[in-house]
Short mmCIF file of C-alpha atoms in Angstrom, two decimals:
data_model
loop_
_atom_site.label_atom_id
_atom_site.label_comp_id
_atom_site.label_asym_id
_atom_site.label_seq_id
_atom_site.Cartn_x
_atom_site.Cartn_y
_atom_site.Cartn_z
CA MET A 375 102.89 112.80 99.04
CA LYS A 376 102.30 114.19 95.50
CA LYS A 377 105.42 113.28 93.53
CA VAL A 378 107.58 110.18 93.50
CA ALA A 379 110.64 109.14 91.67
CA VAL A 380 111.22 105.58 90.45
CA ILE A 381 114.82 104.44 89.77
CA GLY A 382 114.97 101.89 86.97
CA ALA A 383 112.61 101.41 83.98
CA GLY A 384 112.73 97.62 83.76
CA THR A 385 109.97 95.18 84.48
CA MET A 386 109.49 96.21 88.11
CA GLY A 387 110.31 99.88 87.70
CA ASN A 388 107.88 100.55 84.90
CA GLY A 389 105.23 98.57 86.76
CA ILE A 390 105.73 100.67 89.90
CA ALA A 391 105.64 103.91 87.86
CA HIS A 392 102.42 102.74 86.21
CA THR A 393 100.81 101.96 89.53
CA PHE A 394 101.71 105.32 91.10
CA ALA A 395 100.64 107.31 88.01
CA GLN A 396 97.35 105.51 87.76
CA SER A 397 96.70 106.27 91.42
CA GLY A 398 97.09 110.02 90.78
CA TYR A 399 100.74 110.64 91.63
CA GLU A 400 103.25 112.59 89.53
CA VAL A 401 106.07 110.16 88.67
CA ALA A 402 109.67 110.79 87.60
CA LEU A 403 110.93 107.59 85.94
CA ILE A 404 114.73 107.52 85.94
CA ASP A 405 117.12 105.26 84.07
CA LEU A 406 120.66 105.63 82.76
CA SER A 407 119.54 104.59 79.28
CA GLN A 408 117.06 106.47 77.09
CA ASP A 409 116.37 103.19 75.29
CA SER A 410 115.35 101.59 78.59
CA LEU A 411 113.12 104.50 79.35
CA ASP A 412 111.49 104.27 75.94
CA LYS A 413 110.89 100.54 76.37
CA GLY A 414 109.53 101.06 79.87
CA LEU A 415 107.06 103.76 78.72
CA SER A 416 106.03 101.55 75.82
CA THR A 417 105.32 98.70 78.21
CA ILE A 418 103.20 100.97 80.39
CA SER A 419 101.23 102.12 77.36
CA LYS A 420 100.61 98.55 76.22
CA ASN A 421 99.48 97.47 79.67
CA LEU A 422 97.10 100.41 79.85
CA ASP A 423 95.84 99.40 76.38
CA ARG A 424 94.92 95.96 77.82
CA MET A 425 93.03 97.63 80.65
CA VAL A 426 91.13 99.87 78.11
CA ALA A 427 90.29 96.73 76.08
CA LYS A 428 88.94 95.01 79.17
CA GLU A 429 86.92 98.17 79.96
CA LYS A 430 88.65 98.59 83.33
CA ILE A 431 89.72 102.11 82.39
CA THR A 432 88.83 104.57 79.54
CA GLU A 433 91.15 105.93 76.87
CA ALA A 434 91.02 109.26 78.70
CA ASP A 435 92.17 107.48 81.84
CA LYS A 436 95.08 106.00 79.94
CA GLN A 437 96.19 109.35 78.55
CA THR A 438 95.89 111.00 81.96
CA THR A 439 98.06 108.26 83.49
CA LEU A 440 100.75 108.58 80.80
CA GLY A 441 100.65 112.34 81.20
CA ARG A 442 101.67 112.01 84.88
CA ILE A 443 104.93 110.18 83.97
CA SER A 444 108.10 112.12 83.03
CA SER A 445 111.33 110.35 82.13
CA PHE A 446 114.91 111.32 82.97
CA THR A 447 118.38 109.97 82.32
CA LYS A 448 119.99 112.11 85.04
CA MET A 449 119.05 111.33 88.63
CA GLU A 450 119.66 114.89 89.75
CA ASP A 451 116.96 116.13 87.35
CA GLY A 452 114.42 113.52 88.16
CA ILE A 453 114.46 113.71 91.96
CA LYS A 454 113.64 117.42 92.13
CA GLY A 455 110.59 118.12 94.30
CA VAL A 456 109.89 114.46 95.13
CA ASP A 457 108.64 113.17 98.51
CA LEU A 458 109.55 109.55 97.91
CA VAL A 459 112.08 107.65 95.82
CA VAL A 460 111.45 103.94 95.03
CA GLU A 461 114.61 102.21 93.76
CA ALA A 462 113.95 99.30 91.37
CA ALA A 463 117.44 98.73 89.92
CA THR A 464 119.00 95.32 89.32
CA GLU A 465 119.30 93.01 92.39
CA ASN A 466 122.95 93.79 93.10
CA VAL A 467 124.04 94.96 96.50
CA ASP A 468 126.90 97.15 95.31
CA ILE A 469 124.72 98.95 92.81
CA LYS A 470 121.99 99.55 95.35
CA LEU A 471 124.39 100.87 98.03
CA LYS A 472 125.90 103.32 95.47
CA ILE A 473 122.43 104.54 94.41
CA PHE A 474 121.23 105.05 97.97
CA LYS A 475 124.45 106.82 99.07
CA ASN A 476 123.98 109.18 96.11
CA LEU A 477 120.25 109.67 96.78
CA SER A 478 120.81 110.63 100.36
CA GLU A 479 123.27 113.30 99.25
CA ILE A 480 121.16 114.83 96.49
CA THR A 481 117.56 114.63 97.84
CA GLU A 482 116.10 116.86 100.50
CA ASP A 483 116.20 115.56 104.08
CA HIS A 484 112.51 114.80 104.33
CA VAL A 485 112.52 112.47 101.32
CA ILE A 486 111.80 108.82 102.10
CA LEU A 487 114.09 106.37 100.30
CA ALA A 488 112.50 103.02 99.48
CA SER A 489 113.94 99.90 97.80
CA ASN A 490 112.01 97.29 95.86
CA THR A 491 114.75 94.77 96.66
CA SER A 492 113.50 91.22 97.02
CA SER A 493 116.24 90.02 99.38
CA ILE A 494 118.98 92.56 100.20
CA SER A 495 119.14 93.93 103.75
CA ILE A 496 117.33 97.21 104.25
CA THR A 497 119.49 97.84 107.30
CA LYS A 498 122.62 97.51 105.16
CA ILE A 499 121.11 99.82 102.51
CA GLY A 500 120.11 102.34 105.16
CA ALA A 501 123.63 102.34 106.65
CA ALA A 502 124.92 103.67 103.34
CA THR A 503 122.78 106.84 103.69
CA ASN A 504 122.72 109.80 105.93
CA ARG A 505 119.11 109.01 107.05
CA PRO A 506 118.66 105.31 107.85
CA ASP A 507 115.44 106.14 109.73
CA LYS A 508 113.92 107.13 106.36
CA VAL A 509 115.02 104.05 104.46
CA ILE A 510 112.45 101.22 103.98
CA GLY A 511 111.67 98.27 101.73
CA MET A 512 108.68 98.25 99.36
CA HIS A 513 108.86 94.87 97.74
CA PHE A 514 106.19 94.90 95.00
CA MET A 515 105.15 91.68 93.24
CA ASN A 516 105.30 91.16 89.47
CA PRO A 517 103.21 92.17 87.53
CA VAL A 518 103.00 95.26 89.76
CA PRO A 519 99.73 96.80 88.36
CA ILE A 520 97.86 93.54 89.07
CA MET A 521 99.44 91.90 92.16
CA LYS A 522 98.02 93.19 95.45
CA LEU A 523 100.80 92.35 97.90
CA VAL A 524 103.55 94.76 98.96
CA GLU A 525 106.05 93.52 101.53
CA ILE A 526 107.00 96.50 103.68
CA ILE A 527 110.40 95.81 105.22
CA ARG A 528 111.58 97.74 108.26
CA GLY A 529 115.35 98.10 108.59
CA TYR A 530 116.89 98.18 112.06
CA ALA A 531 116.74 102.02 112.10
CA THR A 532 113.55 102.57 110.12
CA SER A 533 111.20 104.86 112.15
CA ASN A 534 107.64 104.05 113.11
CA GLU A 535 106.53 107.25 111.36
CA VAL A 536 108.04 106.27 108.06
CA THR A 537 106.71 102.72 108.32
CA ASN A 538 103.18 104.03 108.95
CA GLN A 539 103.45 106.45 106.09
CA ILE A 540 104.45 103.73 103.61
CA MET A 541 101.82 101.36 104.89
CA ASP A 542 99.18 104.03 104.35
CA LEU A 543 100.59 104.95 100.94
CA SER A 544 100.53 101.29 99.79
CA LYS A 545 96.78 101.15 100.65
CA LYS A 546 96.18 104.33 98.62
CA LEU A 547 97.75 102.51 95.68
CA GLY A 548 95.08 99.77 96.05
CA LYS A 549 97.64 97.34 97.49
CA ILE A 550 97.62 95.17 100.60
CA PRO A 551 100.80 95.94 102.61
CA VAL A 552 102.29 93.39 104.98
CA GLU A 553 104.95 94.56 107.43
CA VAL A 554 107.92 92.24 107.93
CA ASN A 555 111.28 92.51 109.65
CA ASP A 556 114.67 92.68 107.94
CA TYR A 557 116.07 89.20 107.56
CA PRO A 558 117.51 87.66 104.33
CA GLY A 559 114.78 87.02 101.81
CA PHE A 560 112.15 88.63 104.10
CA VAL A 561 109.08 86.33 103.97
CA ALA A 562 108.12 85.94 100.29
CA ASN A 563 111.48 84.85 98.93
CA ARG A 564 112.68 83.06 102.06
CA ILE A 565 109.85 80.61 101.40
CA LEU A 566 109.53 80.79 97.62
CA MET A 567 113.17 80.50 96.56
CA PRO A 568 114.02 77.28 98.41
CA MET A 569 110.91 75.73 96.79
CA ILE A 570 112.09 76.80 93.32
CA ASN A 571 115.65 75.61 94.17
CA GLU A 572 114.28 72.23 95.31
CA ALA A 573 112.37 71.93 92.00
CA ILE A 574 115.58 72.54 90.13
CA ILE A 575 117.43 69.97 92.27
CA THR A 576 114.64 67.46 91.60
CA LEU A 577 115.08 68.05 87.86
CA HIS A 578 118.85 67.82 88.12
CA GLU A 579 118.68 64.51 89.96
CA GLY A 580 116.38 63.04 87.26
CA VAL A 581 113.41 62.51 89.51
CA ALA A 582 111.12 63.93 86.86
CA GLY A 583 111.15 66.19 83.84
CA VAL A 584 110.35 69.91 83.54
CA GLU A 585 106.69 69.50 82.57
CA GLU A 586 106.15 66.73 85.08
CA ILE A 587 107.46 68.76 87.97
CA ASP A 588 105.40 71.81 87.02
CA THR A 589 102.29 69.69 86.43
CA VAL A 590 102.54 68.07 89.88
CA MET A 591 102.75 71.48 91.58
CA LYS A 592 99.95 72.98 89.50
CA LEU A 593 97.50 70.15 89.77
CA GLY A 594 98.48 68.75 93.19
CA MET A 595 99.19 72.00 95.07
CA ALA A 596 96.81 74.38 93.14
CA HIS A 597 99.75 76.66 92.11
CA PRO A 598 98.79 78.82 89.10
CA MET A 599 102.27 78.28 87.65
CA GLY A 600 104.82 75.52 88.12
CA PRO A 601 108.05 76.39 90.02
CA LEU A 602 110.28 76.00 86.94
CA GLN A 603 108.03 78.17 84.76
CA LEU A 604 107.91 80.69 87.62
CA ALA A 605 111.71 80.66 87.84
CA ASP A 606 111.87 81.48 84.13
CA PHE A 607 109.35 84.29 84.62
CA ILE A 608 111.30 85.79 87.56
CA GLY A 609 114.64 85.36 85.80
CA LEU A 610 117.06 82.59 86.65
CA ASP A 611 119.78 85.14 87.34
CA VAL A 612 117.50 86.87 89.87
CA CYS A 613 116.67 83.52 91.51
CA LEU A 614 120.39 82.78 91.82
CA SER A 615 121.10 86.21 93.30
CA ILE A 616 118.39 85.83 95.94
CA LEU A 617 119.52 82.30 96.83
CA ASN A 618 123.10 83.56 97.26
CA VAL A 619 121.80 86.27 99.63
CA LEU A 620 119.96 83.62 101.66
CA TYR A 621 122.97 81.26 101.72
CA GLU A 622 125.42 83.96 102.72
CA GLY A 623 122.98 85.59 105.20
CA PHE A 624 122.06 82.44 107.09
CA GLY A 625 125.19 80.31 106.45
CA ASN A 626 122.84 77.31 106.07
CA PRO A 627 123.58 74.76 103.25
CA LYS A 628 119.84 74.27 102.68
CA TYR A 629 119.88 77.63 100.77
CA ALA A 630 122.83 76.71 98.52
CA PRO A 631 121.76 77.18 94.86
CA SER A 632 121.55 74.13 92.69
CA PRO A 633 124.64 73.61 90.44
CA LEU A 634 122.21 73.31 87.51
CA LEU A 635 120.87 76.78 88.21
CA VAL A 636 124.42 78.18 88.51
CA ASN A 637 125.47 76.62 85.18
CA MET A 638 122.34 77.80 83.34
CA VAL A 639 122.95 81.41 84.42
CA MET A 640 126.59 81.22 83.42
CA ALA A 641 125.51 79.88 80.00
CA GLY A 642 123.16 82.86 79.57
CA LYS A 643 119.98 80.79 79.97
CA LYS A 644 118.11 83.27 82.20
CA GLY A 645 114.54 82.36 81.44
CA ALA A 646 111.86 84.22 79.53
CA LYS A 647 113.86 87.46 79.18
CA SER A 648 116.71 85.61 77.38
CA GLY A 649 114.49 83.45 75.30
CA GLU A 650 115.35 80.21 77.04
CA GLY A 651 115.44 78.78 80.52
CA PHE A 652 113.62 75.56 81.46
CA TYR A 653 111.28 76.40 78.59
CA SER A 654 111.91 78.05 75.19
CA TYR A 655 110.21 81.37 74.49
CA THR A 656 109.33 82.56 71.01
CA HIS A 657 108.00 86.09 70.70
CA GLY A 658 104.26 86.05 70.45
CA THR A 659 103.69 82.40 71.22
CA LYS A 660 101.45 81.29 74.06
CA GLU A 661 102.56 77.66 74.05
CA LEU A 662 105.26 76.59 76.48
CA VAL A 663 107.87 74.38 74.87
CA VAL A 664 110.42 72.55 77.07
CA ALA A 665 113.92 73.77 76.17
CA ASP A 666 116.02 71.40 74.07
CA SER A 667 118.45 70.91 76.95
CA PHE A 668 115.79 69.10 78.96
CA LYS A 669 114.05 67.05 76.26
CA LYS A 670 114.61 63.36 76.52
#
């Protein structure tokens, strides 16, 4: 593989594009919005600047990496000549199915179609295409350039050949791939999201406050970040979406999202990206401040 396309220039998409480009691949970064593309490229440049400052790469390395990334607002232009497409659009099943159906019609037959979905069935996504054997999950972790894990999810029809190719490719990116089967939430979010949901329920029931819950998990369980802060970092809307996939997929009430989480998302409190979740976020500040809604 020499050239890849990445669909979506948001947090995950620009991180995936950064990682591929830094590993020597030509990258076509595709998004409907030029503004999103500009923001994504700016984020990549800033993240590379941090690596230069830490002397992990040189300024020349940074420029070479940026030079490997081209941006496009039309999918048809961006996918020309690619060997792999990695979709990193919003975690919405209808949007993903539409993207993959379109991709299977406009890409060459040999092109592998991967999704960075964190919970949606790869089998279902593959069934929307004309080549389910070449559809696979590549679930990167955030921040992509730093985190080593990639969950490789086999759909029901995903071929051994494609799985092996993507496992090998992930290693070439400097990642550690772990192969898992296609069940709701896969492994990472099937375990993580119920923990985050339980932390939210614990808060909702008044067992302890935001800082207290996070402190217990950080100091008692050696977590680098408390579950409520992590939820803010992931995005409360994303957490809700994944929990709904788990709840609908298994039909088990233990996956039902907390009413508090549902209300916060409806109220537009989506975490760090919206400026407020369980904590309040002011641009440039390093201090976490509990949101007014949860102060006693």
